[in-house]
């Protein structure tokens, strides 16, 4: 079974994509795709990473330098609270799920996925990073992980992605 033959995973990926796109559309003028792919939920040393996966979508966009971060945070929280999401605690530190230079964190969970929004200060720029991951899905051993056409690694050789079918 490939990712394309896993409708639940496909729907979850579409949902994650919609959430981060909505954040970017309301906050930045353009966004770069960091990830739009299926990833393993298992430890790296597991020899069958494709048997338990989730979809991850992450976008990054530049904010105006004078962006009112308190207003942005209030807008994000209002959106998620209004949609019935549950607030999530921030990861404990940079490098453990938080990007270096993070000056604002907003995290929520619900609907079978989690979303994390960080504003990062880097090289004099403010970057908004919206990252959503779905819950994990169980698959048979014949499942092959895939990436969307938007993912930077799409179609590139890989030992874990079915890159020959990503066309």
PDB file of C-alpha atoms in Angstrom:
ATOM      1  CA  UNK A   1       0.000   0.000   0.000  1.00  0.00           C
ATOM      2  CA  UNK A   2       1.378   3.440  -0.891  1.00  0.00           C
ATOM      3  CA  UNK A   3       0.455   6.753   0.709  1.00  0.00           C
ATOM      4  CA  UNK A   4      -1.941   7.341  -2.186  1.00  0.00           C
ATOM      5  CA  UNK A   5      -3.792   4.138  -1.236  1.00  0.00           C
ATOM      6  CA  UNK A   6      -4.230   5.243   2.383  1.00  0.00           C
ATOM      7  CA  UNK A   7      -7.275   7.566   2.303  1.00  0.00           C
ATOM      8  CA  UNK A   8      -7.282   8.272   6.053  1.00  0.00           C
ATOM      9  CA  UNK A   9      -3.656   9.393   5.946  1.00  0.00           C
ATOM     10  CA  UNK A  10      -4.339  11.441   2.801  1.00  0.00           C
ATOM     11  CA  UNK A  11      -7.275  13.218   4.485  1.00  0.00           C
ATOM     12  CA  UNK A  12      -5.158  13.875   7.569  1.00  0.00           C
ATOM     13  CA  UNK A  13      -2.412  15.363   5.370  1.00  0.00           C
ATOM     14  CA  UNK A  14      -4.943  17.596   3.617  1.00  0.00           C
ATOM     15  CA  UNK A  15      -6.201  18.796   7.005  1.00  0.00           C
ATOM     16  CA  UNK A  16      -2.661  19.574   8.232  1.00  0.00           C
ATOM     17  CA  UNK A  17      -1.967  21.403   4.953  1.00  0.00           C
ATOM     18  CA  UNK A  18      -5.148  23.484   5.319  1.00  0.00           C
ATOM     19  CA  UNK A  19      -4.327  24.502   8.898  1.00  0.00           C
ATOM     20  CA  UNK A  20      -0.826  25.791   8.146  1.00  0.00           C
ATOM     21  CA  UNK A  21      -1.951  27.432   4.888  1.00  0.00           C
ATOM     22  CA  UNK A  22      -4.643  29.377   6.764  1.00  0.00           C
ATOM     23  CA  UNK A  23      -2.074  30.594   9.295  1.00  0.00           C
ATOM     24  CA  UNK A  24       0.286  31.705   6.545  1.00  0.00           C
ATOM     25  CA  UNK A  25      -2.429  33.340   4.442  1.00  0.00           C
ATOM     26  CA  UNK A  26      -3.479  35.540   7.333  1.00  0.00           C
ATOM     27  CA  UNK A  27       0.033  36.373   8.569  1.00  0.00           C
ATOM     28  CA  UNK A  28       2.601  36.507   5.755  1.00  0.00           C
ATOM     29  CA  UNK A  29       2.786  37.445   2.095  1.00  0.00           C
ATOM     30  CA  UNK A  30       4.589  34.295   0.909  1.00  0.00           C
ATOM     31  CA  UNK A  31       5.574  30.984   2.424  1.00  0.00           C
ATOM     32  CA  UNK A  32       8.265  28.432   1.721  1.00  0.00           C
ATOM     33  CA  UNK A  33       7.507  24.752   2.266  1.00  0.00           C
ATOM     34  CA  UNK A  34       9.840  23.138   4.786  1.00  0.00           C
ATOM     35  CA  UNK A  35       8.052  19.764   4.925  1.00  0.00           C
ATOM     36  CA  UNK A  36       4.989  18.199   3.333  1.00  0.00           C
ATOM     37  CA  UNK A  37       5.578  14.507   3.811  1.00  0.00           C
ATOM     38  CA  UNK A  38       4.799  11.329   5.615  1.00  0.00           C
ATOM     39  CA  UNK A  39       7.236  10.650   8.453  1.00  0.00           C
ATOM     40  CA  UNK A  40       7.751   7.659  10.691  1.00  0.00           C
ATOM     41  CA  UNK A  41       6.422   7.639  14.228  1.00  0.00           C
ATOM     42  CA  UNK A  42       8.974   4.995  15.168  1.00  0.00           C
ATOM     43  CA  UNK A  43      12.488   5.382  16.507  1.00  0.00           C
ATOM     44  CA  UNK A  44      15.223   5.856  13.874  1.00  0.00           C
ATOM     45  CA  UNK A  45      16.733   2.450  14.549  1.00  0.00           C
ATOM     46  CA  UNK A  46      13.450   0.653  13.775  1.00  0.00           C
ATOM     47  CA  UNK A  47      13.898  -1.479  10.653  1.00  0.00           C
ATOM     48  CA  UNK A  48      10.330  -0.937   9.373  1.00  0.00           C
ATOM     49  CA  UNK A  49       9.701   2.824   9.689  1.00  0.00           C
ATOM     50  CA  UNK A  50       6.869   2.706   7.131  1.00  0.00           C
ATOM     51  CA  UNK A  51       4.577   0.635   9.381  1.00  0.00           C
ATOM     52  CA  UNK A  52       3.602   3.564  11.671  1.00  0.00           C
ATOM     53  CA  UNK A  53       3.538   7.040  10.119  1.00  0.00           C
ATOM     54  CA  UNK A  54       2.020  10.491  10.336  1.00  0.00           C
ATOM     55  CA  UNK A  55       1.826  13.413   7.933  1.00  0.00           C
ATOM     56  CA  UNK A  56       3.831  16.543   8.678  1.00  0.00           C
ATOM     57  CA  UNK A  57       3.408  19.920   7.000  1.00  0.00           C
ATOM     58  CA  UNK A  58       5.629  22.882   7.878  1.00  0.00           C
ATOM     59  CA  UNK A  59       5.728  26.276   6.187  1.00  0.00           C
ATOM     60  CA  UNK A  60       7.882  29.320   6.865  1.00  0.00           C
ATOM     61  CA  UNK A  61       7.174  32.924   5.930  1.00  0.00           C
ATOM     62  CA  UNK A  62       8.708  36.286   6.676  1.00  0.00           C
ATOM     63  CA  UNK A  63       6.851  38.741   8.898  1.00  0.00           C
ATOM     64  CA  UNK A  64       7.169  42.506   8.780  1.00  0.00           C
ATOM     65  CA  UNK A  65       9.866  43.595  11.229  1.00  0.00           C
ATOM     66  CA  UNK A  66       7.378  45.806  13.095  1.00  0.00           C
ATOM     67  CA  UNK A  67       4.789  43.019  13.519  1.00  0.00           C
ATOM     68  CA  UNK A  68       2.921  43.355  16.788  1.00  0.00           C
ATOM     69  CA  UNK A  69       3.649  39.923  18.285  1.00  0.00           C
ATOM     70  CA  UNK A  70       1.067  40.290  21.052  1.00  0.00           C
ATOM     71  CA  UNK A  71      -1.622  41.031  18.464  1.00  0.00           C
ATOM     72  CA  UNK A  72      -0.468  38.122  16.295  1.00  0.00           C
ATOM     73  CA  UNK A  73      -0.569  35.766  19.277  1.00  0.00           C
ATOM     74  CA  UNK A  74      -4.065  36.979  20.225  1.00  0.00           C
ATOM     75  CA  UNK A  75      -5.248  36.476  16.632  1.00  0.00           C
ATOM     76  CA  UNK A  76      -3.845  32.948  16.474  1.00  0.00           C
ATOM     77  CA  UNK A  77      -5.271  31.984  19.871  1.00  0.00           C
ATOM     78  CA  UNK A  78      -8.658  33.446  18.975  1.00  0.00           C
ATOM     79  CA  UNK A  79      -8.727  31.425  15.753  1.00  0.00           C
ATOM     80  CA  UNK A  80      -7.838  28.115  17.421  1.00  0.00           C
ATOM     81  CA  UNK A  81     -10.023  28.693  20.481  1.00  0.00           C
ATOM     82  CA  UNK A  82     -12.945  29.537  18.178  1.00  0.00           C
ATOM     83  CA  UNK A  83     -12.423  26.302  16.257  1.00  0.00           C
ATOM     84  CA  UNK A  84     -12.459  24.176  19.428  1.00  0.00           C
ATOM     85  CA  UNK A  85      -8.765  23.219  19.553  1.00  0.00           C
ATOM     86  CA  UNK A  86      -7.069  22.556  22.901  1.00  0.00           C
ATOM     87  CA  UNK A  87      -4.031  24.667  23.915  1.00  0.00           C
ATOM     88  CA  UNK A  88      -0.721  22.780  24.083  1.00  0.00           C
ATOM     89  CA  UNK A  89       2.271  23.463  26.273  1.00  0.00           C
ATOM     90  CA  UNK A  90       5.431  24.622  24.509  1.00  0.00           C
ATOM     91  CA  UNK A  91       8.273  22.155  24.126  1.00  0.00           C
ATOM     92  CA  UNK A  92      10.762  22.594  26.981  1.00  0.00           C
ATOM     93  CA  UNK A  93      13.608  24.193  25.012  1.00  0.00           C
ATOM     94  CA  UNK A  94      15.128  25.003  21.643  1.00  0.00           C
ATOM     95  CA  UNK A  95      16.317  21.873  19.917  1.00  0.00           C
ATOM     96  CA  UNK A  96      13.554  19.817  21.541  1.00  0.00           C
ATOM     97  CA  UNK A  97      10.824  20.824  19.137  1.00  0.00           C
ATOM     98  CA  UNK A  98      11.459  24.578  19.264  1.00  0.00           C
ATOM     99  CA  UNK A  99      13.489  26.344  16.603  1.00  0.00           C
ATOM    100  CA  UNK A 100      16.500  28.415  17.652  1.00  0.00           C
ATOM    101  CA  UNK A 101      15.618  32.063  18.162  1.00  0.00           C
ATOM    102  CA  UNK A 102      11.950  31.438  18.948  1.00  0.00           C
ATOM    103  CA  UNK A 103      10.365  34.553  20.472  1.00  0.00           C
ATOM    104  CA  UNK A 104       6.729  33.411  20.377  1.00  0.00           C
ATOM    105  CA  UNK A 105       5.072  29.993  20.645  1.00  0.00           C
ATOM    106  CA  UNK A 106       1.429  29.109  20.075  1.00  0.00           C
ATOM    107  CA  UNK A 107       0.496  25.428  20.128  1.00  0.00           C
ATOM    108  CA  UNK A 108      -2.793  23.566  19.857  1.00  0.00           C
ATOM    109  CA  UNK A 109      -4.051  20.024  19.426  1.00  0.00           C
ATOM    110  CA  UNK A 110      -7.295  18.578  18.177  1.00  0.00           C
ATOM    111  CA  UNK A 111      -8.974  16.825  15.270  1.00  0.00           C
ATOM    112  CA  UNK A 112      -6.289  14.180  15.125  1.00  0.00           C
ATOM    113  CA  UNK A 113      -3.411  16.596  14.761  1.00  0.00           C
ATOM    114  CA  UNK A 114      -1.274  19.158  16.529  1.00  0.00           C
ATOM    115  CA  UNK A 115      -0.126  22.533  15.305  1.00  0.00           C
ATOM    116  CA  UNK A 116       2.778  24.628  16.517  1.00  0.00           C
ATOM    117  CA  UNK A 117       3.409  28.209  15.478  1.00  0.00           C
ATOM    118  CA  UNK A 118       6.721  29.839  16.303  1.00  0.00           C
ATOM    119  CA  UNK A 119       7.931  33.303  15.501  1.00  0.00           C
ATOM    120  CA  UNK A 120      11.680  33.111  15.111  1.00  0.00           C
ATOM    121  CA  UNK A 121      14.140  35.992  15.131  1.00  0.00           C
ATOM    122  CA  UNK A 122      17.000  35.194  12.783  1.00  0.00           C
ATOM    123  CA  UNK A 123      19.534  37.503  11.107  1.00  0.00           C
ATOM    124  CA  UNK A 124      17.406  40.571  11.753  1.00  0.00           C
ATOM    125  CA  UNK A 125      14.280  38.963  10.294  1.00  0.00           C
ATOM    126  CA  UNK A 126      11.103  37.728  11.921  1.00  0.00           C
ATOM    127  CA  UNK A 127      10.011  34.384  10.510  1.00  0.00           C
ATOM    128  CA  UNK A 128       6.716  32.669  11.156  1.00  0.00           C
ATOM    129  CA  UNK A 129       7.025  28.866  11.190  1.00  0.00           C
ATOM    130  CA  UNK A 130       3.750  26.927  11.181  1.00  0.00           C
ATOM    131  CA  UNK A 131       4.162  23.183  11.705  1.00  0.00           C
ATOM    132  CA  UNK A 132       1.359  20.621  11.880  1.00  0.00           C
ATOM    133  CA  UNK A 133       1.601  16.877  12.457  1.00  0.00           C
ATOM    134  CA  UNK A 134      -1.215  14.367  12.340  1.00  0.00           C
ATOM    135  CA  UNK A 135      -1.732  11.492  14.704  1.00  0.00           C
ATOM    136  CA  UNK A 136       0.076   8.273  13.782  1.00  0.00           C
ATOM    137  CA  UNK A 137      -1.416   5.655  11.464  1.00  0.00           C
ATOM    138  CA  UNK A 138      -0.672   1.924  11.428  1.00  0.00           C
ATOM    139  CA  UNK A 139       0.224   0.349   8.072  1.00  0.00           C
ATOM    140  CA  UNK A 140       1.189  -3.053   6.724  1.00  0.00           C
ATOM    141  CA  UNK A 141       4.801  -3.847   5.905  1.00  0.00           C
ATOM    142  CA  UNK A 142       4.128  -3.232   2.197  1.00  0.00           C
ATOM    143  CA  UNK A 143       3.249   0.455   2.821  1.00  0.00           C
ATOM    144  CA  UNK A 144       5.643   2.940   1.213  1.00  0.00           C
ATOM    145  CA  UNK A 145       6.059   6.439   2.610  1.00  0.00           C
ATOM    146  CA  UNK A 146       5.497   9.374   0.248  1.00  0.00           C
ATOM    147  CA  UNK A 147       6.004  13.113  -0.015  1.00  0.00           C
ATOM    148  CA  UNK A 148       3.773  15.685  -1.674  1.00  0.00           C
ATOM    149  CA  UNK A 149       4.895  17.511  -4.802  1.00  0.00           C
ATOM    150  CA  UNK A 150       5.389  20.601  -2.620  1.00  0.00           C
ATOM    151  CA  UNK A 151       7.966  18.908  -0.378  1.00  0.00           C
ATOM    152  CA  UNK A 152      11.591  19.943  -1.059  1.00  0.00           C
ATOM    153  CA  UNK A 153      12.634  16.275  -1.217  1.00  0.00           C
ATOM    154  CA  UNK A 154       9.885  15.189  -3.621  1.00  0.00           C
ATOM    155  CA  UNK A 155      11.144  12.745  -6.246  1.00  0.00           C
ATOM    156  CA  UNK A 156      14.685  12.601  -4.845  1.00  0.00           C
ATOM    157  CA  UNK A 157      16.308   9.244  -4.174  1.00  0.00           C
ATOM    158  CA  UNK A 158      15.630   7.822  -0.733  1.00  0.00           C
ATOM    159  CA  UNK A 159      15.725   4.532   1.114  1.00  0.00           C
ATOM    160  CA  UNK A 160      12.459   5.202   2.976  1.00  0.00           C
ATOM    161  CA  UNK A 161      10.373   7.164   0.455  1.00  0.00           C
ATOM    162  CA  UNK A 162       8.812   5.593  -2.610  1.00  0.00           C
ATOM    163  CA  UNK A 163      10.414   8.275  -4.792  1.00  0.00           C
ATOM    164  CA  UNK A 164       9.753   6.351  -8.012  1.00  0.00           C
ATOM    165  CA  UNK A 165       6.000   6.751  -7.394  1.00  0.00           C
ATOM    166  CA  UNK A 166       6.263  10.452  -6.533  1.00  0.00           C
ATOM    167  CA  UNK A 167       5.676  11.547 -10.106  1.00  0.00           C
TER     168      UNK A 167
END
